[in-house]
CSV table of C-alpha atoms and ligand atoms in Angstrom, one decimal:
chain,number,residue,atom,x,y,z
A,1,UNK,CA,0.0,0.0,0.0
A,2,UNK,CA,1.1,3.2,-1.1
A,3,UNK,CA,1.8,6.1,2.0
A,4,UNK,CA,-0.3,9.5,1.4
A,5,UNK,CA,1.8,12.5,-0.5
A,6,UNK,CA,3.3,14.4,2.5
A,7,UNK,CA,1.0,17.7,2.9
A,8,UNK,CA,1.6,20.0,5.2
A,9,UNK,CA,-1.1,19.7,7.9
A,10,UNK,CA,-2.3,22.2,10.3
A,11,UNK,CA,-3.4,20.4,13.3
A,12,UNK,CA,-4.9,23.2,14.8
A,13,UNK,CA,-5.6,22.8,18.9
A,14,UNK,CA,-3.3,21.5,21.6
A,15,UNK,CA,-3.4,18.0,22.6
A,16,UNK,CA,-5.9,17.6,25.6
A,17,UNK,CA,-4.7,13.7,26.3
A,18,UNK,CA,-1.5,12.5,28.2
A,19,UNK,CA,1.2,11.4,25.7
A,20,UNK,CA,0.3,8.1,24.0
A,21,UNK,CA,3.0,6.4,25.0
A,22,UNK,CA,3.3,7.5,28.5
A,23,UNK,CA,-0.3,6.6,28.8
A,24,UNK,CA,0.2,3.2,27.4
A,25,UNK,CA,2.9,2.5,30.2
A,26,UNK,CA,0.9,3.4,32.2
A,27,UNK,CA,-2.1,1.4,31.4
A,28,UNK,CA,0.2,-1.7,31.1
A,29,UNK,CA,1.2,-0.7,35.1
A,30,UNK,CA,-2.5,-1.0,36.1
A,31,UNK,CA,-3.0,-4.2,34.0
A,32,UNK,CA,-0.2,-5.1,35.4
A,33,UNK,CA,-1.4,-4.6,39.3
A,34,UNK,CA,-4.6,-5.8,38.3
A,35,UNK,CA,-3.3,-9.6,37.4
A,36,UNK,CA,-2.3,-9.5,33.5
A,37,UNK,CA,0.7,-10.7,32.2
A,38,UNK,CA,1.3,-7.9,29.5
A,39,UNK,CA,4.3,-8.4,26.9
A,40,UNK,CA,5.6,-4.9,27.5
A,41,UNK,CA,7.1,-3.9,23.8
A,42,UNK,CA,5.1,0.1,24.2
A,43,UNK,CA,7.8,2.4,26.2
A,44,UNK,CA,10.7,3.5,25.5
A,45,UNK,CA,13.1,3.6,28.1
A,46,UNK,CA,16.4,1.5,29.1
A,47,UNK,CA,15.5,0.5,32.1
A,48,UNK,CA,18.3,-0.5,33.5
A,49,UNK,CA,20.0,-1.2,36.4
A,50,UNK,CA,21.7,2.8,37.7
A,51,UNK,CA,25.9,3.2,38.0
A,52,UNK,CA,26.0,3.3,42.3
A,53,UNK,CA,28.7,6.0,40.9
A,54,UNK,CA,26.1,8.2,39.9
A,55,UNK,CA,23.8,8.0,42.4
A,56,UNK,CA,26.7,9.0,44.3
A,57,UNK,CA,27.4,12.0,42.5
A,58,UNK,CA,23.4,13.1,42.6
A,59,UNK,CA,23.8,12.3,46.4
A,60,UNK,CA,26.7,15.1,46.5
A,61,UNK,CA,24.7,17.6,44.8
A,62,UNK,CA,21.8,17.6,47.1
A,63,UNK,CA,23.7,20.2,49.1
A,64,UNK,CA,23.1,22.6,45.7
A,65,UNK,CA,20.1,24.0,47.1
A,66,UNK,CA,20.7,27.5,44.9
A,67,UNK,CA,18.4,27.6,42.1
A,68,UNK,CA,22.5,28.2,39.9
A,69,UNK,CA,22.5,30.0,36.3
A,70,UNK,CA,19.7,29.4,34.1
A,71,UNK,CA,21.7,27.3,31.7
A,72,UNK,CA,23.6,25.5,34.0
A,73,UNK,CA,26.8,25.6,36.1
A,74,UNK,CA,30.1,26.2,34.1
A,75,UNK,CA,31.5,22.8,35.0
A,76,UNK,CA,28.7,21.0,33.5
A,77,UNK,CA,29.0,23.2,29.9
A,78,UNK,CA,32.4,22.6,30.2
A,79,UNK,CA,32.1,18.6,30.1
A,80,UNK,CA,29.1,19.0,27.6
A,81,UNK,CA,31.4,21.0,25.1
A,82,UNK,CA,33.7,18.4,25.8
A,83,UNK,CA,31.6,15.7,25.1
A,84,UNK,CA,30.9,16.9,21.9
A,85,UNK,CA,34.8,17.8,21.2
A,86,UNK,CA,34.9,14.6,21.2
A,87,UNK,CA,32.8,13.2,19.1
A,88,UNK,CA,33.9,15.5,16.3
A,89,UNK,CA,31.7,18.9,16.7
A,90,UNK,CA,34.2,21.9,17.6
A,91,UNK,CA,31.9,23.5,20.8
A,92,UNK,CA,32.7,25.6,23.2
A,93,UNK,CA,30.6,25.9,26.5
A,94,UNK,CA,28.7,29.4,26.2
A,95,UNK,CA,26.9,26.8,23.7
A,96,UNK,CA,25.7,24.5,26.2
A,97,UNK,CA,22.1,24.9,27.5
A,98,UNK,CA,20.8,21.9,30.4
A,99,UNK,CA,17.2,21.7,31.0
A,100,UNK,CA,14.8,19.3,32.7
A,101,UNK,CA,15.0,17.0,29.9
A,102,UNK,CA,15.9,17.4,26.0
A,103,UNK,CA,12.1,17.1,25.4
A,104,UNK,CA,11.6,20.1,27.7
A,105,UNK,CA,14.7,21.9,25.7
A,106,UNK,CA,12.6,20.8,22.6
A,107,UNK,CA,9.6,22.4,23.2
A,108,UNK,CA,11.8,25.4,24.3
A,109,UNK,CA,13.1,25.6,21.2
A,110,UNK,CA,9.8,25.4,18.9
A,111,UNK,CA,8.7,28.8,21.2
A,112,UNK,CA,11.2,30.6,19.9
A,113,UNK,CA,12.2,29.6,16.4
A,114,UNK,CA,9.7,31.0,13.3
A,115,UNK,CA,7.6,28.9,11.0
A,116,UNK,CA,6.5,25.1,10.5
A,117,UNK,CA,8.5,22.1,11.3
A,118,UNK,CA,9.5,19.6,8.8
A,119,UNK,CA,9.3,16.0,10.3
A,120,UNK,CA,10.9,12.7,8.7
A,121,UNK,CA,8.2,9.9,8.8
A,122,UNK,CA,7.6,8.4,11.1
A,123,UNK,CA,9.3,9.9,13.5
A,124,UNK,CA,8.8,10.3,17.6
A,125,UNK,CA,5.6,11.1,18.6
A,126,UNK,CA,6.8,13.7,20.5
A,127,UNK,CA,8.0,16.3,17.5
A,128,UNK,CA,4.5,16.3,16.3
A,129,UNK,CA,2.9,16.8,19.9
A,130,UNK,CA,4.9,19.6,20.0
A,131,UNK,CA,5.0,21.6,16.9
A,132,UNK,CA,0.8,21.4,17.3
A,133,UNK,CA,1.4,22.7,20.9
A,134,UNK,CA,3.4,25.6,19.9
A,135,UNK,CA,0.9,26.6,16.6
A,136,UNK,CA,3.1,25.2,14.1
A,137,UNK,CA,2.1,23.0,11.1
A,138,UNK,CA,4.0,19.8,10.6
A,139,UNK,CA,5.1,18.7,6.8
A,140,UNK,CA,5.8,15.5,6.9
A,141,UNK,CA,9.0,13.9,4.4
A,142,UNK,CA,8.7,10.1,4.0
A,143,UNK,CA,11.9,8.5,4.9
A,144,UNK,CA,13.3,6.5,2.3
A,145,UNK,CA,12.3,3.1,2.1
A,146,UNK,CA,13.8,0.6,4.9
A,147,UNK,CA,15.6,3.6,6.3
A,148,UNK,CA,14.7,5.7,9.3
A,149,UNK,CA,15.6,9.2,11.2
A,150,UNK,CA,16.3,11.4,8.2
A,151,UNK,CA,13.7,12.3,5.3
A,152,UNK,CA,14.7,10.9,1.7
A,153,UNK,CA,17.0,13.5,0.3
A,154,UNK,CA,16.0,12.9,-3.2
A,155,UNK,CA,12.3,13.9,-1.7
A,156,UNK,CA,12.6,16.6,0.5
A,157,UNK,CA,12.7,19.8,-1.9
A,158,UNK,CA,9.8,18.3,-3.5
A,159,UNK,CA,7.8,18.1,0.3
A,160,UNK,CA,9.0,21.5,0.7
A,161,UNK,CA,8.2,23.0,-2.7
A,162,UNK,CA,4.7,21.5,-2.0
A,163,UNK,CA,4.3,22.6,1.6
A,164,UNK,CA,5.5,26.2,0.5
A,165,UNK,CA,2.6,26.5,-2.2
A,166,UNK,CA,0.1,25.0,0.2
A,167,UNK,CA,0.7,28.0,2.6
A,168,UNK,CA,3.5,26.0,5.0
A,169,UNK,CA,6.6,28.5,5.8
A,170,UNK,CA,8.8,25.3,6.5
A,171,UNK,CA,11.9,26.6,8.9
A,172,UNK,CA,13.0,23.6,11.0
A,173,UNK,CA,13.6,20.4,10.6
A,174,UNK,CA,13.8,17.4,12.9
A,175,UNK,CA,16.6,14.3,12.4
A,176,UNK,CA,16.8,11.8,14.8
A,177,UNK,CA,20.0,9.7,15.1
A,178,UNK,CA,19.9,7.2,15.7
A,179,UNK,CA,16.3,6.8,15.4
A,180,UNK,CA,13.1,6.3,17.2
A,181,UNK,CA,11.4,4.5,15.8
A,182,UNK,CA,12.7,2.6,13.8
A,183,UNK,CA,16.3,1.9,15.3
A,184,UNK,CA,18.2,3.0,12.1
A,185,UNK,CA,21.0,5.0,11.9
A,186,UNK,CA,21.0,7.3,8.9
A,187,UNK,CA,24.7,6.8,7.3
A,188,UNK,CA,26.6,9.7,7.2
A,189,UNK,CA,26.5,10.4,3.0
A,190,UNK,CA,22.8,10.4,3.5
A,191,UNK,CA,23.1,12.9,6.6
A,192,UNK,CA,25.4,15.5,4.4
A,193,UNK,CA,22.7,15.2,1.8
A,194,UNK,CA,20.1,16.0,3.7
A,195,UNK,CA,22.3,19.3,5.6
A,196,UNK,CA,23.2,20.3,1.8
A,197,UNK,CA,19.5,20.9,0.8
A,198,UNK,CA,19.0,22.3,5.0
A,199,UNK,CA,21.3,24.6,3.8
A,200,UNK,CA,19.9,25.7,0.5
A,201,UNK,CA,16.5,25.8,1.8
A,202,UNK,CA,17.6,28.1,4.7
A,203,UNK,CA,16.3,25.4,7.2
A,204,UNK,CA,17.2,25.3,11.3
A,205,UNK,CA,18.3,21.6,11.8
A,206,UNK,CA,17.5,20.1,14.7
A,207,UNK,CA,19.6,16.5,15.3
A,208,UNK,CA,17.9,14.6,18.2
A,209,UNK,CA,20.6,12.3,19.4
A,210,UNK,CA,19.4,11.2,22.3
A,211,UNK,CA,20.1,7.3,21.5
A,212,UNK,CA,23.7,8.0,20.0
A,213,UNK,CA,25.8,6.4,22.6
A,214,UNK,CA,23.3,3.4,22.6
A,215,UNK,CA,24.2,0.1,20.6
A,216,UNK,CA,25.9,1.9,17.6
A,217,UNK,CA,27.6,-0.7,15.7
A,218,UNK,CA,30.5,1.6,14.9
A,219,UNK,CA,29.8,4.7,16.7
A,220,UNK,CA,32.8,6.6,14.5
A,221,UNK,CA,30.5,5.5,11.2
A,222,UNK,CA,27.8,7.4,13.1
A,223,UNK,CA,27.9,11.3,11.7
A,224,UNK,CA,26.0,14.2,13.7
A,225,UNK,CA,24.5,16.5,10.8
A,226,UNK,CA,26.7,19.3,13.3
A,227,UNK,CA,29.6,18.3,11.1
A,228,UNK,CA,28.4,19.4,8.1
A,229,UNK,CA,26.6,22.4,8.6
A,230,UNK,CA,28.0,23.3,12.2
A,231,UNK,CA,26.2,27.0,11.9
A,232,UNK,CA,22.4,26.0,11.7
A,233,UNK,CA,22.5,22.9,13.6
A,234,UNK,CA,20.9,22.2,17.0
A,235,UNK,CA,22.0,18.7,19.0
A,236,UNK,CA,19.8,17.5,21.8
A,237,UNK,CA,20.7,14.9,23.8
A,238,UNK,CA,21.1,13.3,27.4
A,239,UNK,CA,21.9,10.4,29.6
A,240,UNK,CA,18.3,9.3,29.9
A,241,UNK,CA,18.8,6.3,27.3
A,242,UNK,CA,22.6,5.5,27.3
A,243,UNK,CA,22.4,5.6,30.5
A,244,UNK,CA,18.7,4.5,32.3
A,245,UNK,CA,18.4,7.9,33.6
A,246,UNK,CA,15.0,9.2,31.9
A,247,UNK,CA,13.3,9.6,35.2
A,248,UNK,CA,16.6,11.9,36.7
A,249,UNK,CA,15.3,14.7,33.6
A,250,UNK,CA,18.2,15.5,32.3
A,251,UNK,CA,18.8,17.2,28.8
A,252,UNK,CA,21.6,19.1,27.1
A,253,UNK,CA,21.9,21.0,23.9
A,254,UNK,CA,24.3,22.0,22.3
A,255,UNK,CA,23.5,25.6,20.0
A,256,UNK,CA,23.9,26.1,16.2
A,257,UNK,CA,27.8,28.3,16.1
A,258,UNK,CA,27.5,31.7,14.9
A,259,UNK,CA,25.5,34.4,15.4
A,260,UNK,CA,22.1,32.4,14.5
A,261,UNK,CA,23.3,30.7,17.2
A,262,UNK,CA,23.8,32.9,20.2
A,263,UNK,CA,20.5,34.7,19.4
A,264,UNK,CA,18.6,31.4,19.3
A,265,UNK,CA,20.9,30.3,22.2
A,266,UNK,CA,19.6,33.9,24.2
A,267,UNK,CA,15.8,33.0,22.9
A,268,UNK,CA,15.6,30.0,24.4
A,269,UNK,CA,17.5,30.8,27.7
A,270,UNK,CA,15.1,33.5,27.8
A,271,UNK,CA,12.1,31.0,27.8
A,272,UNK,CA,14.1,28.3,30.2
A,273,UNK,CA,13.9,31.4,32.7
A,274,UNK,CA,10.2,31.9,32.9
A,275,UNK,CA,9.4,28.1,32.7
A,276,UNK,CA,11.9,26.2,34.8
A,277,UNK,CA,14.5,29.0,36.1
A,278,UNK,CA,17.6,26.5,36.3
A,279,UNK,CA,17.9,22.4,35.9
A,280,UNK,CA,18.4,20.8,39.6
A,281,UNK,CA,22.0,20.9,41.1
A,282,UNK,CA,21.8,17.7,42.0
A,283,UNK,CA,21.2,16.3,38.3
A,284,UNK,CA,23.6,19.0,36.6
A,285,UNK,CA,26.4,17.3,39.4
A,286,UNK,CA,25.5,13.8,38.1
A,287,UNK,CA,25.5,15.0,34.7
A,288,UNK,CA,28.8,16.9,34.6
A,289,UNK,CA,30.6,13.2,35.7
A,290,UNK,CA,28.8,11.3,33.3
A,291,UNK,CA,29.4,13.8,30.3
A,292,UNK,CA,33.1,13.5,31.6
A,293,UNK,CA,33.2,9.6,30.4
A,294,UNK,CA,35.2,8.1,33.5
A,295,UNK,CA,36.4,4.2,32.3
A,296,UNK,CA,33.9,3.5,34.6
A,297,UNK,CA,30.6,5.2,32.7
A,298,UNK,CA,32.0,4.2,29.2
A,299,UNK,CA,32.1,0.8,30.2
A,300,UNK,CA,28.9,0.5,31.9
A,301,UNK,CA,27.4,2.6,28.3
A,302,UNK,CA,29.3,-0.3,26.3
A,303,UNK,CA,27.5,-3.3,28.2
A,304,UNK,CA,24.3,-1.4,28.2
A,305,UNK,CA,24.8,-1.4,24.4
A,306,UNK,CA,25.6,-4.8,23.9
A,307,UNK,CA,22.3,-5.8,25.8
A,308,UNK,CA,20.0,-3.7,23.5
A,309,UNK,CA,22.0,-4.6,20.8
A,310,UNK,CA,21.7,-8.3,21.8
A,311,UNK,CA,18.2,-8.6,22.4
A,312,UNK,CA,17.0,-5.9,19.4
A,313,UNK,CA,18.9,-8.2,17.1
A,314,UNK,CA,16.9,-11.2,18.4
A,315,UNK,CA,13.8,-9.5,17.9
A,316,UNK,CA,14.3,-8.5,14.6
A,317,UNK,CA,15.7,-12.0,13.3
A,318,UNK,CA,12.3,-13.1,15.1
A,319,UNK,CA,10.4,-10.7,12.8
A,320,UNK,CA,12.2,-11.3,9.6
A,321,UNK,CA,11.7,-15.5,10.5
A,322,UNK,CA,7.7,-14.3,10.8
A,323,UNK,CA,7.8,-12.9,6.7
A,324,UNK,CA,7.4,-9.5,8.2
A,325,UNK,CA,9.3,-6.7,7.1
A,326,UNK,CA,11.5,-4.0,9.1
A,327,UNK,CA,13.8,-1.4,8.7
A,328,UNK,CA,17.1,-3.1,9.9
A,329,UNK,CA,18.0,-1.2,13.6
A,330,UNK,CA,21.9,-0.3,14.5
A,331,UNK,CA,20.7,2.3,17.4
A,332,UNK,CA,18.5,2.7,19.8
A,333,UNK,CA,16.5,-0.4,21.2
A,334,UNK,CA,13.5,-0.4,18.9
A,335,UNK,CA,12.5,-2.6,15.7
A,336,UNK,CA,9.6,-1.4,13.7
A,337,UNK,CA,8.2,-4.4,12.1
A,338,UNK,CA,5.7,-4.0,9.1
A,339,UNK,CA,2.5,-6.8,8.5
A,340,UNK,CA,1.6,-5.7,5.2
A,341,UNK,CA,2.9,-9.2,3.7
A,342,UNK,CA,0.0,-10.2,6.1
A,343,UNK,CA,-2.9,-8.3,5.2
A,344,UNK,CA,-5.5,-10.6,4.4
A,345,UNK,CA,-4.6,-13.1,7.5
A,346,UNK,CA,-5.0,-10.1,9.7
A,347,UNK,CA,-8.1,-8.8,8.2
A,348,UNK,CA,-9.9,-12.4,9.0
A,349,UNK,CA,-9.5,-10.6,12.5
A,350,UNK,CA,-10.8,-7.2,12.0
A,351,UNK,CA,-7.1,-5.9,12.1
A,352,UNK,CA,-7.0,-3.2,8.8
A,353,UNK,CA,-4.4,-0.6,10.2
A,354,UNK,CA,-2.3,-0.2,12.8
A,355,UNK,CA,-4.8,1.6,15.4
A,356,UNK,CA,-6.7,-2.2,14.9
A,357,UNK,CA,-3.5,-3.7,14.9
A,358,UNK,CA,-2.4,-2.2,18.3
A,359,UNK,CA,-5.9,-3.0,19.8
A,360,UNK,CA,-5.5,-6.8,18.6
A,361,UNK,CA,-2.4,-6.8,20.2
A,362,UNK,CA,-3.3,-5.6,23.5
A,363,UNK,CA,-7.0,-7.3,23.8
A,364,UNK,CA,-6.0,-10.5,22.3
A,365,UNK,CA,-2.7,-11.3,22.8
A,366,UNK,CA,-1.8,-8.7,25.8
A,367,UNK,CA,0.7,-7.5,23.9
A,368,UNK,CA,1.1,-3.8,24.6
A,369,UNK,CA,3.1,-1.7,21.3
A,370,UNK,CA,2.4,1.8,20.0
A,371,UNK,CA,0.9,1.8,16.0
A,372,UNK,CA,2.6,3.3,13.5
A,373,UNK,CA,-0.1,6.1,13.2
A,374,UNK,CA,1.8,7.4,16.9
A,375,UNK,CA,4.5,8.3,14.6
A,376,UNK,CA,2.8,10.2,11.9
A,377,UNK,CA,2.8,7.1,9.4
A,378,UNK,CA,-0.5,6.6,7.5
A,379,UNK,CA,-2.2,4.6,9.6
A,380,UNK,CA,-3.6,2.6,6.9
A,381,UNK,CA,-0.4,0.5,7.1
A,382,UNK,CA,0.2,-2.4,9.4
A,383,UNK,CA,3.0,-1.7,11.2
A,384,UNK,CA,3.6,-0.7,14.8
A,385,UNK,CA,6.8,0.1,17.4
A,386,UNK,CA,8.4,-2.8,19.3
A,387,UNK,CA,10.6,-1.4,22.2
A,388,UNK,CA,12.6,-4.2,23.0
A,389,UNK,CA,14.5,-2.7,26.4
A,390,UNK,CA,11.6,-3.8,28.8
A,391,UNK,CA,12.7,-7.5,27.4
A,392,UNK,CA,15.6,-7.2,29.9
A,393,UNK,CA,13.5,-8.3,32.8
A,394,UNK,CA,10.5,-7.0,34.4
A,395,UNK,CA,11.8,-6.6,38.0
A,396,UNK,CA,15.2,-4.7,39.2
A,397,UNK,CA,16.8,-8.2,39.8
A,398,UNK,CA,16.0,-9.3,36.5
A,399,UNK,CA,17.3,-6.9,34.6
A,400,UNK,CA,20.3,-6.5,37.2
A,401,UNK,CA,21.2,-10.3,36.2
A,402,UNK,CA,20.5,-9.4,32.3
A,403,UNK,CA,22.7,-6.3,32.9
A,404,UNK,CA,25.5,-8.8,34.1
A,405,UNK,CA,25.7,-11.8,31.6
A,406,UNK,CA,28.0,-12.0,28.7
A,407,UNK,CA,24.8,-14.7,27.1
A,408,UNK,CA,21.8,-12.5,28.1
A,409,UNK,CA,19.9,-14.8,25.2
A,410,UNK,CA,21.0,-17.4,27.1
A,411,UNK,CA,19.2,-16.5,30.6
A,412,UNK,CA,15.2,-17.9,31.1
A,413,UNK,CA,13.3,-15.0,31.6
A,414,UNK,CA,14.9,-13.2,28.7
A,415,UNK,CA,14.7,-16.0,26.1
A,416,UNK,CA,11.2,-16.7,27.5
A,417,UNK,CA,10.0,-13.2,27.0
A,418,UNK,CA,11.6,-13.4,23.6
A,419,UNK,CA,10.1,-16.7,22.7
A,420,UNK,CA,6.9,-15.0,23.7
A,421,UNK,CA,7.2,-12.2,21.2
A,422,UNK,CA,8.2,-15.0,18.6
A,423,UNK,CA,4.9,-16.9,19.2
A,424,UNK,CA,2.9,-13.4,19.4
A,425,UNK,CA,4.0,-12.2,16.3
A,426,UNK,CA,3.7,-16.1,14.6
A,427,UNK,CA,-0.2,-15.9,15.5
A,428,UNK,CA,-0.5,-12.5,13.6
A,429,UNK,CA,0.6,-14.4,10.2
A,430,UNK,CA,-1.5,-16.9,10.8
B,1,PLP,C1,13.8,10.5,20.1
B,1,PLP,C2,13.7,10.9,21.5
B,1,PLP,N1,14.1,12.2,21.8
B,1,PLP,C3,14.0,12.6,23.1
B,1,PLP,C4,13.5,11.8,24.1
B,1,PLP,C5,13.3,12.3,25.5
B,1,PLP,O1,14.4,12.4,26.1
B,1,PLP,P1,14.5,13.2,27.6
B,1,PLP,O2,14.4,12.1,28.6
B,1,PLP,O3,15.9,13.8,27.5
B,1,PLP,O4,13.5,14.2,27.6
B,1,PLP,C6,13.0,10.5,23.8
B,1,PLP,C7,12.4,9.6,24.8
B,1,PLP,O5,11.6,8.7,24.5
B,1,PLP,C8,13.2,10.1,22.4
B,1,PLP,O6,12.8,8.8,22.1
C-alpha cells in the first residue's frame, strides 16, 4: 500500500490527552497490578540497572540547594562542550544549554524559532505533539524506504516546494540519530545530503541524538549533521537512554555556532527562565561526571549497548523468521516491524491498520506496542513500534542479572519473554 503525499497539515488545537505512549505505560502498570501478564514492547526507556557512581554524584549535589544560572553551572557546559569535542563537533561551552530533559529543551526551542516544522516519517511522537502545541504545522517527508531518522534527500525539496505553495513556511527540521522509531542509523553520506539541501533551503536543523551512545555498531560510522553544517544545527541529547536515567530529567543542547546561534541560544534561555528558572543541582552534578566519560561510565554505556544490541537483534531476526518486514536497527533499542505481507490473514481478525493492529495486540494477545499512526505514518499500514529494552526483565533483579551476563539470550526469563514475542507475532501471520 502506497503512503499519502506528504501535505503540510495544520493540526490546529493543543493536545488535551497525556502522551500516547506515556499513557500506554501506564495502562500496562495497572493491568499489570490488576493480574495481566502484558508483553511490554510500548515504552521506550532503558531500564536498566543505575551506575552506584552516579547515584553518588546526585547524592553530592543535594547540598546545591541554589536555584544556579539558568543554563547550568560552568563545570557542566564545560564537560558538555567536551563531550561533543569529542565526538567531532568543535563547541565551546557558552553553547551549552541543560534543562529538565531534551524534550523540555525541545519544546523550548519550537517557542522561539519562526515557521513550521518539517518531520521525517515516522518519526517520535513527541516532534509532532509539540509543533501542534506551539501553533506550528507539521510537513511531513517520507523516509526513504527501509531507512529511518532522516527524510529521503531525493524527496525533500519536493515536500517542501509543495508545503510552501500550500501556505506552510517550512523553517525547521527534525533528524533523529539514531532513530526512534525505527532503530536506524541514517549513514553519514545520507546525513550531508540531507544538511546540503538544509542549507539551500535556509532550514534550522534540529539532530535529536538522544540514542547516540546506545548500541551503535561503529559509533565513529555514526555522523551528527553538526559536522556538516555546524552554523544552523541544534543537537539534543542526554543520559536518559545510554544511561537508564530518563526519570533523573536531564537534557543538554548543544547551539547552532555563529550568530544564528547565540540569538537562538539567548531566545531559548530567555524562555528556560520563565518556565523552569535553572535544571536541579543535584542532576547537573551527576551530569557533569557522566558527560566526563570516566572508564567507569563508558564501560557500563558499552555493556548497556551490547544488551540492546543483543536482544533488538533477536527480535528482529524473530520478525524477519515471521515474513514481516522492518527497517534493519543499529541504534537505539527499537524494531519497527511491518504486516503488510499479512494483510488478508489479519483482516480475517478485523485488524485493517495499525490503530486495529495495536488494539488486537493488546486485547487479544496482551501484547502492549504503539501503532505506526503514533509516529505520523498513515495509519492505513500495518505496522507498529516494538521497544525491546523492557525484554531485559520485568523486576530490578531481572534486569540487574541481564545487565551482568556476557549470554543474556541465554538467561530464562529473557529468552522466554523473547520466545513469547516470537509466538505473538507467529499468530498475527497466521
Ligand atoms: C527521540 C527521542 N528524543 C527525546 C526523548 C526524550 O528524552 P529526555 O528524557 O531527554 O526528555 C526520547 C524519549 O523517549 C526520544 O525517544
Amino acid at each position: 500500500m502506497s503512503r499519502q503525499p506528504g501535505k503540510a497539515q495544520s493540526e490546529g488545537r493543543a493536545p488535551t490527552h497525556v502522551a500516547a505512549n506515556l499513557a500506554l505505560d501506564a495502562r500496562v502498570a495497572r493491568m499489570a497490578r490488576e493480574g495481566s501478564d502484558i508483553l511490554h514492547l510500548g515504552f521506550g526507556e532503558a531500564r536498566l540497572p543505575f551506575h552506584q557512581h552516579l547515584a553518588d554524584r546526585l547524592a553530592q549535589g543535594a547540598s546545591r540547594t541554589s536555584y544556579g544560572p539558568v543554563a547550568g553551572d560552568a563545570r557542566a557546559r564545560d564537560a558538555a562542550a567536551a563531550y561533543f569535542r569529542r565526538r567531532g563537533v568543535p563547541s565551546e561551552s557558552g553553547q551549552i544549554l541543560f534543562g529538565p530533559g531534551s524534550k523540555a529543551l525541545l519544546w523550548a526551542l519550537l517557542q522561539v524559532v519562526p515557521g513550521d516544522v518539517v518531520l521525517p516519517r515516522p518519526s517520535w511522537l513527541t516532534y509532532r505533539s509539540q509543533a501542534v502545541l506551539s501553533g506550528k504545522r507539521v510537513v511531513w517527508a517520507d523516509v526513504p524506504p527501509g531507512l529511518g531518522g532522516l527524510p529521503d534527500p531525493a524527496e525533500l525539496s519536493r515536500r517542501l516546494r509543495d508545503a510552501r505553495s500550500a501556505g506552510a513556511d517550512p523553517r525547521v527540521l527534525v533528524l533523529t540519530l539514531p532513530d526512534n522509531p525505527t532503530g536506524v542509523v541514517a549513514g553519514r553520506e545520507e546525513t550531508e545530503r540531507v544538511c546540503r539541501i538544509a542549507e539551500e533551503e535556509d532550514l534550522l536543523v534540529v539532530s535529536d541524538e538522544i540514542y547516540r551512545d546506545v548500541m551503535a555498531v561503529d559509533p565513529a560510522a555514526q555522523a551528527s549533521p553538526a559536522e556538516f553544517c555546524p552554523e544552523r544545527v541544534l543537537v539534543t541529547t542526554g543520559p536518559s537512554k545510554s544511561l537508564g536515567l530518563g526519570g533523573w530529567r536531564i537534557g543538554l543542547a548543544r547551539f547552532p555556532d555563529g550568530p544564528l546561534g547565540s540569538d537562538l541560544f539567548h531566545r531559548v534561555e530567555a524562555v528556560a527562565s520563565e518556565v523552569w528558572s535553572t535544571t536541579a543541582g543535584p542532576q547537573l552534578e551527576a551530569a557533569e561526571y557522566a558527560l566526563s566519560e570516566p572508564p567507569e561510565i563508558v564501560s557500563y554505556r558499552a555493556r548497556a549497548a551490547r544488551l540492546h544490541r543483543t536482544v533488538t537483534e533477536a527480535v528482529y531476526r524473530i520478525v524477519r523468521r515471521t515474513g514481516a518486514d522492518a527497517p534493519r536497527p543499529d541504534g537505539a533499542f527499537y524494531v519497527y516491524p511491518d504486516f503488510e505481507a499479512y494483510r488478508d490473514e489479519l483482516a480475517l481478525h478485523g485488524v485493517v491498520d495499525s490503530p486495529s493492529l495495536e488494539a488486537h495486540l493488546l486485547e487479544h494477545h496482551e501484547t502492549a506496542v504503539l501503532g505506526g499512526h503514533h509516529f505520523g505514518d498513515d495509519p492505513r499500514l500495518l505496522r507498529f513500534r516494538a521497544s525491546t529494552s523492557l525484554l531485559c526483565g520485568t523486576t530490578e533483579q531481572r534486569r540487574r542479572h541481564a545487565f551482568d551476563s556476557d549470554e543474556p539470550l541465554l538467561i530464562p526469563h529473557v529468552s522466554s519473554a523473547l520466545a513469547r514475542v516470537e509466538d505473538v507475532f507467529t499468530k498475527l501471520t497466521t
